[in-house]
């Protein structure tokens, strides 16, 4: 069918994805893609490259790294003083980046983080033009963002990022947003999937792709996060949202920050997000219809943007309080 994305993905990298409870791992390769054939066969999609945020998340047992629980507390440093691979730029909160409270919006924070990692890759000559040339892409798989304080209009801020690990098809990256006094007011953890655009499947990260980053830093301290985000059954549905051009990024997918922006429309006006967890399952493209499903939790809200069938594009947990 024109794709080679491959029963061999896991076998070629068996040492990266070994499941401790399986003695030899011999039963997992042919069955992985067959069990999830609907994830990979989408003939109606012209580009084909939009279908696999969900590959690893829906097959967590195949890919999860037992020794590294996403979002767990792994370091005593909230703001590391010196990381050789850290990239930093400074800015000032612009009016166009604020919300109705006159402070940097959640979307603004996410955009700063995206920009920071993009700047680092561009300065290392490993950015968009390089990735296009080698037919690869880094796709965001999950976020955990913790906000201690939202900076106000005009406030001077410092945005930093550094990768702290690469394993198999994953890359791990932390982000910091500090105020003028150096206090860390926002911190984030993220997981990315390295993707082969030519063969439309995740690809193993090679030394060539990480050559410029140098010595990797230690992971940030982050609050303990729950496992895979799953929406309760008693969630209510809101008005559908059709993907428009203003939602898209250079991959012709809905940008990861736009999903959160859409979700915020269905939260109470006086709800302030203190922690955001997001898992991207499938990339939405122009014309897709997303059904918002939302329910109240003890510490905030769960929001899922799904296909009409109920299959999620993204699941989010937004923790916070009413102001």
GROMACS .gro file of C-alpha atoms in nm:
model
  323
    1UNK     CA    1   0.000   0.000   0.000
    2UNK     CA    2   0.295   0.236  -0.033
    3UNK     CA    3   0.403   0.235   0.331
    4UNK     CA    4   0.680   0.046   0.508
    5UNK     CA    5   0.603   0.148   0.856
    6UNK     CA    6   0.667  -0.167   0.967
    7UNK     CA    7   0.627  -0.465   1.172
    8UNK     CA    8   1.000  -0.430   1.230
    9UNK     CA    9   0.986  -0.102   1.425
   10UNK     CA   10   0.986  -0.271   1.761
   11UNK     CA   11   1.205  -0.564   1.667
   12UNK     CA   12   1.479  -0.337   1.536
   13UNK     CA   13   1.484  -0.153   1.866
   14UNK     CA   14   1.396  -0.432   2.102
   15UNK     CA   15   1.649  -0.322   2.358
   16UNK     CA   16   1.476   0.016   2.382
   17UNK     CA   17   1.125  -0.113   2.437
   18UNK     CA   18   1.166  -0.439   2.626
   19UNK     CA   19   0.866  -0.518   2.844
   20UNK     CA   20   0.988  -0.654   3.179
   21UNK     CA   21   0.692  -0.885   3.218
   22UNK     CA   22   0.757  -1.056   2.885
   23UNK     CA   23   1.045  -1.295   2.899
   24UNK     CA   24   1.155  -1.276   2.538
   25UNK     CA   25   0.933  -1.012   2.375
   26UNK     CA   26   0.862  -1.258   2.096
   27UNK     CA   27   0.487  -1.204   2.076
   28UNK     CA   28   0.465  -0.834   2.026
   29UNK     CA   29   0.584  -0.728   1.685
   30UNK     CA   30   0.336  -0.861   1.430
   31UNK     CA   31   0.042  -0.795   1.658
   32UNK     CA   32   0.112  -0.431   1.744
   33UNK     CA   33   0.002  -0.271   1.421
   34UNK     CA   34  -0.264  -0.531   1.342
   35UNK     CA   35  -0.436  -0.464   1.674
   36UNK     CA   36  -0.453  -0.100   1.585
   37UNK     CA   37  -0.491  -0.116   1.209
   38UNK     CA   38  -0.745   0.161   1.212
   39UNK     CA   39  -0.479   0.396   1.346
   40UNK     CA   40  -0.263   0.355   1.039
   41UNK     CA   41  -0.494   0.300   0.744
   42UNK     CA   42  -0.660   0.631   0.663
   43UNK     CA   43  -0.681   0.641   0.282
   44UNK     CA   44  -0.905   0.947   0.292
   45UNK     CA   45  -0.623   1.161   0.431
   46UNK     CA   46  -0.420   1.310   0.147
   47UNK     CA   47  -0.093   1.345   0.334
   48UNK     CA   48  -0.109   1.041   0.562
   49UNK     CA   49   0.128   1.204   0.808
   50UNK     CA   50  -0.140   1.310   1.055
   51UNK     CA   51  -0.230   0.983   1.206
   52UNK     CA   52   0.000   0.891   1.481
   53UNK     CA   53   0.016   1.094   1.793
   54UNK     CA   54  -0.174   0.793   1.920
   55UNK     CA   55   0.064   0.514   1.819
   56UNK     CA   56   0.255   0.505   2.142
   57UNK     CA   57  -0.015   0.625   2.378
   58UNK     CA   58  -0.263   0.361   2.274
   59UNK     CA   59   0.005   0.095   2.302
   60UNK     CA   60   0.167   0.215   2.622
   61UNK     CA   61   0.255  -0.134   2.729
   62UNK     CA   62   0.485  -0.163   2.429
   63UNK     CA   63   0.672   0.163   2.472
   64UNK     CA   64   0.654   0.291   2.829
   65UNK     CA   65   0.985   0.325   3.004
   66UNK     CA   66   0.935   0.156   3.344
   67UNK     CA   67   1.214   0.348   3.512
   68UNK     CA   68   1.083   0.688   3.413
   69UNK     CA   69   0.727   0.769   3.516
   70UNK     CA   70   0.621   1.082   3.328
   71UNK     CA   71   0.564   1.372   3.562
   72UNK     CA   72   0.711   1.215   3.874
   73UNK     CA   73   0.941   1.409   4.104
   74UNK     CA   74   1.288   1.336   3.975
   75UNK     CA   75   1.504   1.623   4.097
   76UNK     CA   76   1.538   1.856   4.392
   77UNK     CA   77   1.609   2.156   4.167
   78UNK     CA   78   1.298   2.350   4.064
   79UNK     CA   79   1.513   2.596   3.868
   80UNK     CA   80   1.852   2.446   3.779
   81UNK     CA   81   2.126   2.706   3.803
   82UNK     CA   82   2.343   2.577   3.520
   83UNK     CA   83   2.264   2.335   3.241
   84UNK     CA   84   2.505   2.331   2.949
   85UNK     CA   85   2.239   2.238   2.698
   86UNK     CA   86   1.997   2.508   2.819
   87UNK     CA   87   1.881   2.766   2.565
   88UNK     CA   88   1.744   3.100   2.690
   89UNK     CA   89   1.593   3.414   2.548
   90UNK     CA   90   1.440   3.717   2.716
   91UNK     CA   91   1.119   3.897   2.642
   92UNK     CA   92   0.856   4.129   2.783
   93UNK     CA   93   0.489   4.040   2.818
   94UNK     CA   94   0.309   4.205   2.529
   95UNK     CA   95  -0.050   4.324   2.529
   96UNK     CA   96  -0.128   4.082   2.245
   97UNK     CA   97  -0.018   3.791   2.470
   98UNK     CA   98  -0.241   3.874   2.766
   99UNK     CA   99  -0.586   3.749   2.853
  100UNK     CA  100  -0.877   3.943   3.002
  101UNK     CA  101  -0.695   3.965   3.336
  102UNK     CA  102  -0.404   4.159   3.185
  103UNK     CA  103  -0.161   3.872   3.246
  104UNK     CA  104   0.018   3.634   3.012
  105UNK     CA  105  -0.236   3.377   2.895
  106UNK     CA  106  -0.193   3.001   2.909
  107UNK     CA  107  -0.172   3.002   2.530
  108UNK     CA  108   0.093   3.274   2.553
  109UNK     CA  109   0.298   3.058   2.789
  110UNK     CA  110   0.277   2.758   2.556
  111UNK     CA  111   0.371   2.973   2.258
  112UNK     CA  112   0.680   3.103   2.441
  113UNK     CA  113   0.785   2.746   2.519
  114UNK     CA  114   0.732   2.634   2.159
  115UNK     CA  115   0.926   2.935   2.032
  116UNK     CA  116   1.212   2.869   2.271
  117UNK     CA  117   1.265   2.509   2.161
  118UNK     CA  118   1.228   2.613   1.798
  119UNK     CA  119   1.490   2.888   1.840
  120UNK     CA  120   1.731   2.639   1.993
  121UNK     CA  121   1.687   2.394   1.706
  122UNK     CA  122   1.720   2.669   1.446
  123UNK     CA  123   2.040   2.804   1.604
  124UNK     CA  124   2.185   2.453   1.601
  125UNK     CA  125   2.093   2.418   1.231
  126UNK     CA  126   1.856   2.133   1.323
  127UNK     CA  127   1.533   2.324   1.274
  128UNK     CA  128   1.248   2.316   1.026
  129UNK     CA  129   1.454   2.335   0.707
  130UNK     CA  130   1.682   2.053   0.826
  131UNK     CA  131   1.388   1.836   0.927
  132UNK     CA  132   1.215   1.898   0.595
  133UNK     CA  133   1.532   1.798   0.411
  134UNK     CA  134   1.564   1.468   0.598
  135UNK     CA  135   1.187   1.411   0.600
  136UNK     CA  136   1.157   1.396   0.977
  137UNK     CA  137   0.950   1.581   1.237
  138UNK     CA  138   0.928   1.619   1.614
  139UNK     CA  139   0.566   1.584   1.725
  140UNK     CA  140   0.453   1.673   2.074
  141UNK     CA  141   0.313   1.373   2.259
  142UNK     CA  142   0.237   1.518   2.603
  143UNK     CA  143   0.263   1.827   2.823
  144UNK     CA  144   0.273   1.888   3.195
  145UNK     CA  145   0.276   2.262   3.274
  146UNK     CA  146   0.274   2.400   3.630
  147UNK     CA  147   0.200   2.769   3.683
  148UNK     CA  148   0.300   2.932   4.013
  149UNK     CA  149   0.225   3.285   3.892
  150UNK     CA  150   0.112   3.447   3.568
  151UNK     CA  151   0.338   3.739   3.469
  152UNK     CA  152   0.164   4.071   3.408
  153UNK     CA  153   0.157   4.302   3.107
  154UNK     CA  154   0.495   4.464   3.053
  155UNK     CA  155   0.679   4.233   3.291
  156UNK     CA  156   1.024   4.121   3.179
  157UNK     CA  157   1.063   3.745   3.159
  158UNK     CA  158   1.325   3.484   3.071
  159UNK     CA  159   1.226   3.167   2.884
  160UNK     CA  160   1.453   2.862   2.889
  161UNK     CA  161   1.450   2.506   2.762
  162UNK     CA  162   1.677   2.206   2.749
  163UNK     CA  163   1.647   1.841   2.645
  164UNK     CA  164   1.723   1.597   2.923
  165UNK     CA  165   1.689   1.264   2.748
  166UNK     CA  166   1.648   1.071   2.425
  167UNK     CA  167   1.545   0.708   2.417
  168UNK     CA  168   1.421   0.505   2.125
  169UNK     CA  169   1.167   0.721   1.942
  170UNK     CA  170   1.118   0.964   2.232
  171UNK     CA  171   1.273   1.295   2.323
  172UNK     CA  172   1.221   1.462   2.663
  173UNK     CA  173   1.243   1.835   2.719
  174UNK     CA  174   1.194   2.074   3.013
  175UNK     CA  175   1.093   2.440   3.002
  176UNK     CA  176   1.121   2.729   3.247
  177UNK     CA  177   0.971   3.075   3.261
  178UNK     CA  178   1.139   3.307   3.514
  179UNK     CA  179   1.063   3.660   3.624
  180UNK     CA  180   1.313   3.945   3.638
  181UNK     CA  181   1.425   3.839   3.986
  182UNK     CA  182   1.508   3.490   3.858
  183UNK     CA  183   1.214   3.319   4.030
  184UNK     CA  184   1.076   3.023   3.836
  185UNK     CA  185   0.706   3.104   3.794
  186UNK     CA  186   0.619   2.843   3.527
  187UNK     CA  187   0.784   2.506   3.462
  188UNK     CA  188   0.698   2.232   3.219
  189UNK     CA  189   0.784   1.879   3.116
  190UNK     CA  190   0.719   1.745   2.767
  191UNK     CA  191   0.756   1.428   2.568
  192UNK     CA  192   0.806   1.426   2.191
  193UNK     CA  193   0.793   1.159   1.922
  194UNK     CA  194   1.046   1.157   1.637
  195UNK     CA  195   0.853   1.089   1.318
  196UNK     CA  196   0.952   0.963   0.973
  197UNK     CA  197   0.744   1.161   0.723
  198UNK     CA  198   0.860   0.950   0.432
  199UNK     CA  199   0.739   0.619   0.573
  200UNK     CA  200   0.471   0.763   0.801
  201UNK     CA  201   0.583   0.600   1.123
  202UNK     CA  202   0.780   0.688   1.436
  203UNK     CA  203   1.156   0.670   1.388
  204UNK     CA  204   1.440   0.593   1.625
  205UNK     CA  205   1.634   0.903   1.733
  206UNK     CA  206   1.990   0.885   1.601
  207UNK     CA  207   2.308   1.047   1.729
  208UNK     CA  208   2.304   1.267   1.419
  209UNK     CA  209   1.979   1.426   1.536
  210UNK     CA  210   2.104   1.510   1.885
  211UNK     CA  211   2.463   1.597   1.804
  212UNK     CA  212   2.425   1.969   1.874
  213UNK     CA  213   2.275   1.955   2.221
  214UNK     CA  214   2.589   1.855   2.407
  215UNK     CA  215   2.568   1.740   2.765
  216UNK     CA  216   2.208   1.688   2.871
  217UNK     CA  217   2.067   1.835   3.191
  218UNK     CA  218   1.882   1.665   3.475
  219UNK     CA  219   1.501   1.656   3.473
  220UNK     CA  220   1.313   1.926   3.659
  221UNK     CA  221   1.121   1.854   3.974
  222UNK     CA  222   0.755   1.818   3.876
  223UNK     CA  223   0.444   1.720   4.074
  224UNK     CA  224   0.342   1.358   4.057
  225UNK     CA  225   0.114   1.313   3.756
  226UNK     CA  226  -0.146   1.042   3.703
  227UNK     CA  227  -0.103   0.787   3.429
  228UNK     CA  228  -0.285   0.795   3.100
  229UNK     CA  229  -0.566   1.051   3.089
  230UNK     CA  230  -0.906   0.892   3.040
  231UNK     CA  231  -1.234   1.080   3.041
  232UNK     CA  232  -1.514   0.962   3.275
  233UNK     CA  233  -1.831   0.841   3.107
  234UNK     CA  234  -2.055   1.112   3.252
  235UNK     CA  235  -1.908   1.398   3.048
  236UNK     CA  236  -2.129   1.648   2.874
  237UNK     CA  237  -2.093   1.748   2.508
  238UNK     CA  238  -2.055   2.105   2.383
  239UNK     CA  239  -2.098   2.265   2.043
  240UNK     CA  240  -1.869   2.107   1.778
  241UNK     CA  241  -1.563   2.298   1.661
  242UNK     CA  242  -1.456   2.275   1.297
  243UNK     CA  243  -1.084   2.308   1.232
  244UNK     CA  244  -1.007   2.627   1.039
  245UNK     CA  245  -0.687   2.759   0.888
  246UNK     CA  246  -0.610   2.980   1.188
  247UNK     CA  247  -0.581   2.664   1.402
  248UNK     CA  248  -0.300   2.515   1.190
  249UNK     CA  249   0.080   2.521   1.215
  250UNK     CA  250   0.352   2.436   0.962
  251UNK     CA  251   0.268   2.064   0.984
  252UNK     CA  252  -0.086   2.148   0.866
  253UNK     CA  253  -0.210   2.013   1.200
  254UNK     CA  254  -0.392   2.195   1.477
  255UNK     CA  255  -0.117   2.353   1.686
  256UNK     CA  256  -0.090   2.202   2.033
  257UNK     CA  257  -0.164   2.535   2.206
  258UNK     CA  258  -0.483   2.580   2.002
  259UNK     CA  259  -0.640   2.272   2.159
  260UNK     CA  260  -0.597   2.429   2.503
  261UNK     CA  261  -0.733   2.760   2.376
  262UNK     CA  262  -1.044   2.579   2.252
  263UNK     CA  263  -1.084   2.392   2.582
  264UNK     CA  264  -1.068   2.715   2.784
  265UNK     CA  265  -1.378   2.842   2.606
  266UNK     CA  266  -1.582   2.582   2.795
  267UNK     CA  267  -1.444   2.656   3.142
  268UNK     CA  268  -1.593   2.910   3.384
  269UNK     CA  269  -1.464   3.263   3.323
  270UNK     CA  270  -1.318   3.285   3.673
  271UNK     CA  271  -1.136   2.949   3.661
  272UNK     CA  272  -0.758   2.989   3.684
  273UNK     CA  273  -0.542   2.704   3.556
  274UNK     CA  274  -0.261   2.606   3.794
  275UNK     CA  275  -0.156   2.282   3.623
  276UNK     CA  276  -0.220   2.154   3.273
  277UNK     CA  277  -0.181   1.794   3.158
  278UNK     CA  278  -0.234   1.719   2.789
  279UNK     CA  279  -0.200   1.402   2.586
  280UNK     CA  280  -0.214   1.429   2.209
  281UNK     CA  281  -0.366   1.118   2.055
  282UNK     CA  282  -0.436   1.213   1.694
  283UNK     CA  283  -0.358   1.526   1.495
  284UNK     CA  284  -0.661   1.722   1.374
  285UNK     CA  285  -0.638   1.877   1.027
  286UNK     CA  286  -0.831   2.132   0.825
  287UNK     CA  287  -1.201   2.050   0.812
  288UNK     CA  288  -1.202   1.799   1.097
  289UNK     CA  289  -1.492   1.836   1.340
  290UNK     CA  290  -1.395   1.819   1.708
  291UNK     CA  291  -1.656   1.738   1.971
  292UNK     CA  292  -1.570   1.896   2.310
  293UNK     CA  293  -1.650   1.664   2.601
  294UNK     CA  294  -1.607   1.809   2.950
  295UNK     CA  295  -1.664   1.707   3.309
  296UNK     CA  296  -1.589   1.847   3.654
  297UNK     CA  297  -1.328   1.681   3.876
  298UNK     CA  298  -1.227   1.738   4.237
  299UNK     CA  299  -0.947   1.973   4.140
  300UNK     CA  300  -1.061   2.114   3.807
  301UNK     CA  301  -1.187   1.985   3.475
  302UNK     CA  302  -1.127   1.707   3.225
  303UNK     CA  303  -1.169   1.805   2.861
  304UNK     CA  304  -1.146   1.584   2.555
  305UNK     CA  305  -1.171   1.699   2.196
  306UNK     CA  306  -1.287   1.398   2.000
  307UNK     CA  307  -1.406   1.275   1.665
  308UNK     CA  308  -1.777   1.211   1.634
  309UNK     CA  309  -1.698   0.845   1.701
  310UNK     CA  310  -1.556   0.941   2.041
  311UNK     CA  311  -1.195   0.879   1.945
  312UNK     CA  312  -0.988   1.160   2.102
  313UNK     CA  313  -0.766   1.408   1.927
  314UNK     CA  314  -0.646   1.523   2.270
  315UNK     CA  315  -0.727   1.459   2.635
  316UNK     CA  316  -0.659   1.734   2.889
  317UNK     CA  317  -0.675   1.772   3.262
  318UNK     CA  318  -0.687   2.131   3.383
  319UNK     CA  319  -0.629   2.171   3.753
  320UNK     CA  320  -0.697   2.500   3.924
  321UNK     CA  321  -0.937   2.711   4.125
  322UNK     CA  322  -1.214   2.964   4.092
  323UNK     CA  323  -1.081   3.316   4.150
   0.00000   0.00000   0.00000
